[in-house]
Short mmCIF file of C-alpha atoms in Angstrom, two decimals:
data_model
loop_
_atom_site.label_atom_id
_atom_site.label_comp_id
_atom_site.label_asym_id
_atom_site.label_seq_id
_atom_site.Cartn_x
_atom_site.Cartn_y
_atom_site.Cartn_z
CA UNK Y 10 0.00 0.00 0.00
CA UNK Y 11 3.04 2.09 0.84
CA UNK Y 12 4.55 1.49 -2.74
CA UNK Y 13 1.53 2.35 -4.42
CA UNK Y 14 0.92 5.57 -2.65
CA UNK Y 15 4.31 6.99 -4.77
CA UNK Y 16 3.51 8.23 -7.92
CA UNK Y 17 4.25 6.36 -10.82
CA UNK Y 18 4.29 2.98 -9.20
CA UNK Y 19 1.24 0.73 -9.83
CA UNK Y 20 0.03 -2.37 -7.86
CA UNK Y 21 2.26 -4.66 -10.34
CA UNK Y 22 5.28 -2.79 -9.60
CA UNK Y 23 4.49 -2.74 -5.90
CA UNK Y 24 4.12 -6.64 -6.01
CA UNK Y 25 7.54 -6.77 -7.79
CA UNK Y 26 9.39 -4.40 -5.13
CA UNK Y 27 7.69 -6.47 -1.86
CA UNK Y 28 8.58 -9.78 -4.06
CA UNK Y 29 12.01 -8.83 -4.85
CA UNK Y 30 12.62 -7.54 -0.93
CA UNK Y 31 11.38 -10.53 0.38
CA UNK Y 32 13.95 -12.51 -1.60
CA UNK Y 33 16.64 -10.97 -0.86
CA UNK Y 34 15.75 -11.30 2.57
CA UNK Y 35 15.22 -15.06 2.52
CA UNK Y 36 18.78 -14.79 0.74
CA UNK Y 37 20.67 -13.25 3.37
CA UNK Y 38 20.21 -15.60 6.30
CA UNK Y 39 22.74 -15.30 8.81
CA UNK Y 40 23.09 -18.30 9.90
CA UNK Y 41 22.92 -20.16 6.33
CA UNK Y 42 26.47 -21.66 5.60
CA UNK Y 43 27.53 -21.21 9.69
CA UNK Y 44 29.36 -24.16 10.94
CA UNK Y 45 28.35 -26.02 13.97
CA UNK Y 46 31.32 -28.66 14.25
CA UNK Y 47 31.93 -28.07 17.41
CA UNK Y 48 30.15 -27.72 21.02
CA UNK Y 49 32.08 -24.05 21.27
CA UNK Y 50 29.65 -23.35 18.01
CA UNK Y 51 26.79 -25.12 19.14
CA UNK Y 52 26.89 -23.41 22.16
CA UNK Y 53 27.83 -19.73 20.94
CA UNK Y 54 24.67 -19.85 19.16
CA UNK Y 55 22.38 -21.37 21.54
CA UNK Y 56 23.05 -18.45 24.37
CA UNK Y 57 22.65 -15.82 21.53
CA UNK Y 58 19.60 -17.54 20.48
CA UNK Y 59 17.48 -17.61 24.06
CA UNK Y 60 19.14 -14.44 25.42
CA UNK Y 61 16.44 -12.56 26.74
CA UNK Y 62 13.47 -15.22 25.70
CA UNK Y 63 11.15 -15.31 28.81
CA UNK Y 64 9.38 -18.85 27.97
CA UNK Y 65 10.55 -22.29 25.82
CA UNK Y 66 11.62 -22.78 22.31
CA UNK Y 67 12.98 -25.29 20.33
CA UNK Y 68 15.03 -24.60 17.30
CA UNK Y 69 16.07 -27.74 15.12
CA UNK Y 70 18.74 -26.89 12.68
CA UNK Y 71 19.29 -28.92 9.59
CA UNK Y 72 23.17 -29.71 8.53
CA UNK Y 73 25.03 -30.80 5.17
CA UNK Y 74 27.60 -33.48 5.56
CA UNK Y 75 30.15 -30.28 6.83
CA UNK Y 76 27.82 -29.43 9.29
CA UNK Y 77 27.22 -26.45 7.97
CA UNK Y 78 23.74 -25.04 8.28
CA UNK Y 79 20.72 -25.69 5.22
CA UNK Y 80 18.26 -24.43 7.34
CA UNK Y 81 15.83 -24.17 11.08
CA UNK Y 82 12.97 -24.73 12.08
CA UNK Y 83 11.90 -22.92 15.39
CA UNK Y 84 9.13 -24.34 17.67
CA UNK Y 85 6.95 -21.97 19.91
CA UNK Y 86 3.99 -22.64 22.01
CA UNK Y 87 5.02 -19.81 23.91
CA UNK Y 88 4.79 -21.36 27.54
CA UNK Y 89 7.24 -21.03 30.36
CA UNK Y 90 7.99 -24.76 30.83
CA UNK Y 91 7.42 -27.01 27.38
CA UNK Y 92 7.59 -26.53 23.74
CA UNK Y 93 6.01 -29.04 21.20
CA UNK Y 94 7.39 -30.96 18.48
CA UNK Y 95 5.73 -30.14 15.21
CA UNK Y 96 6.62 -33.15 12.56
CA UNK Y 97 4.61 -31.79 9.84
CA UNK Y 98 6.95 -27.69 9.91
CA UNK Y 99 9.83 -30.71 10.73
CA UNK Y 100 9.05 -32.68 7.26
CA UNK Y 101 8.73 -29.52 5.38
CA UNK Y 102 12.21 -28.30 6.26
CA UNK Y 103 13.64 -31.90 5.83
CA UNK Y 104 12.26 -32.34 2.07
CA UNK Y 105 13.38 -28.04 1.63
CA UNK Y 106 17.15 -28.57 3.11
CA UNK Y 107 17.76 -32.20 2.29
CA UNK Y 108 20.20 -32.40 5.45
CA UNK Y 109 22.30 -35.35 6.58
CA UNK Y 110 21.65 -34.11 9.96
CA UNK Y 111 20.21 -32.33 12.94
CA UNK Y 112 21.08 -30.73 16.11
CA UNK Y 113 18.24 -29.70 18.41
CA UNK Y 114 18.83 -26.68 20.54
CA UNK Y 115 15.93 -25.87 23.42
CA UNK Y 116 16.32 -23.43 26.36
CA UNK Y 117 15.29 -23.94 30.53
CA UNK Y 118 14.79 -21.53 32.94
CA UNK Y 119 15.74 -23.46 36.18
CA UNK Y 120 19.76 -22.53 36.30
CA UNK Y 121 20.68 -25.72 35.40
CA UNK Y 122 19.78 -27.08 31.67
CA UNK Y 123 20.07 -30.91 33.20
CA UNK Y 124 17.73 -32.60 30.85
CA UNK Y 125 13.84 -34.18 32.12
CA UNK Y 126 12.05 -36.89 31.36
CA UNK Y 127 10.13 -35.11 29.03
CA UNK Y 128 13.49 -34.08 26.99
CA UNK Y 129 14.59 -37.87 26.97
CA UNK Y 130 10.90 -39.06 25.51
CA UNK Y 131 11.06 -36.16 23.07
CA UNK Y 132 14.37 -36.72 21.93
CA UNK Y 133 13.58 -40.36 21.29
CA UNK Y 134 10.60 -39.67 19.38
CA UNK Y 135 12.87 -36.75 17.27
CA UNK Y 136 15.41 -39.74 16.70
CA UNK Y 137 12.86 -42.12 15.31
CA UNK Y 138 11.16 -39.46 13.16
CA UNK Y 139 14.60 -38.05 11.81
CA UNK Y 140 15.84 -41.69 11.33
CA UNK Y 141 12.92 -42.87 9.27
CA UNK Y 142 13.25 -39.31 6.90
CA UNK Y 143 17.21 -40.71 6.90
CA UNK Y 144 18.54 -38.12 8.92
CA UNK Y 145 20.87 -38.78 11.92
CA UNK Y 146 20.22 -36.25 14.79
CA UNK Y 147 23.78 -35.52 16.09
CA UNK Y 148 23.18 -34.04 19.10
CA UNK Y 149 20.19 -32.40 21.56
CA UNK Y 150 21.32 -29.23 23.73
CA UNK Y 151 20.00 -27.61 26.37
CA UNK Y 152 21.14 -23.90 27.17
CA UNK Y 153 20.30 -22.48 30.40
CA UNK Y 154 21.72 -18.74 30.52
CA UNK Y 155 25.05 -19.40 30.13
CA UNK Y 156 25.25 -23.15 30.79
CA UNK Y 157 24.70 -25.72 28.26
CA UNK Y 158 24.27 -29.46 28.58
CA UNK Y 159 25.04 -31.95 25.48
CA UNK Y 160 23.36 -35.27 24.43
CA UNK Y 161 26.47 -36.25 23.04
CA UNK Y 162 28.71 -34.94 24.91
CA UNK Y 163 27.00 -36.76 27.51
CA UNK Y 164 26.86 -39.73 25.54
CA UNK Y 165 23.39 -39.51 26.90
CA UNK Y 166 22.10 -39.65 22.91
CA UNK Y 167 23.68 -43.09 22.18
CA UNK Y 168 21.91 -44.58 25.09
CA UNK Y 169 18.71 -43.42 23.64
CA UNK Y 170 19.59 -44.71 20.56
CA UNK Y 171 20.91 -47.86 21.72
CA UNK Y 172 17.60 -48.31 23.68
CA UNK Y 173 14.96 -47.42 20.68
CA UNK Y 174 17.08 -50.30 18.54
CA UNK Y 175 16.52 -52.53 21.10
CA UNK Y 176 13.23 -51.74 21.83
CA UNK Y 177 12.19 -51.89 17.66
CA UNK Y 178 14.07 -55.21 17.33
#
């Protein structure tokens, strides 16, 4: 509506301007390309990420083989103590970014980021899902202020796994 109030510029034109702006938006993503080899990385971003958020999210970020960044997804239900997993904005991403890979990054309040029981069941139903779209989630991280616990760092992740290929078997 803004565009079309200058003179000379039509509701075509306008289209083209918002159409071309939102593209180059969509183009300049931050994080596309950024690297997250490391729990240094991992962890870098996941403080930027929550600073300042006053109730859960869940990001899941979708890696190439250099685990480098195709895309996110981010999760918001927008209360204090849980966060759901959507599969269907999950299947989207994974048939958009074609990744070889995951890494789930969700925030707590309490000042530890020790995970629940509700983080284990959640990160064994993310493992099936991802493994059955043949994607290997590589690690699940909590960030708590400053603090940050790791799946796999923990080796907490390959216990899950080991347990859902027992369990399926």
């Amino acid at each position: 509506k803004e565009l079309i109030s200058v003179d000379g510029v039509g509701e075509y034109t306008a289209n083209l301007l918002s159409l071309v702006g939102y593209i180059g938006a969509l183009k300049q993503n931050p994080l596309e390309k950024t690297k997250l080899n490391n729990i240094d990385s991992v962890k870098k971003l996941g403080v930027e990420l929550f600073k300042g958020l006053d109730h859960e999210v869940l990001y899941v970020f979708y890696l190439d083989s250099q685990k480098r960044i195709l895309g996110s997804t981010m999760l918001d239900d927008g209360n204090v103590d849980s966060v759901s997993l959507n599969y269907n904005e999950i299947s989207n991403a994974i048939i958009r970014c074609k990744p070889k890979s995951a890494i789930v990054l969700h925030n707590h309040f309490s000042k530890y980021p020790e995970p629940s029981e509700a983080d284990d069941l959640a990160t064994a139903k993310l493992i099936t899902f991802l493994n059955y779209n043949k994607v290997t989630l590589f690690d699940h991280v909590i960030v708590s202020g400053e603090e940050i616990y790791s799946y796999f760092y923990d080796n907490r992740i390959q216990k899950i796994k080991e347990y859902i290929k027992n369990k399926t078997i």
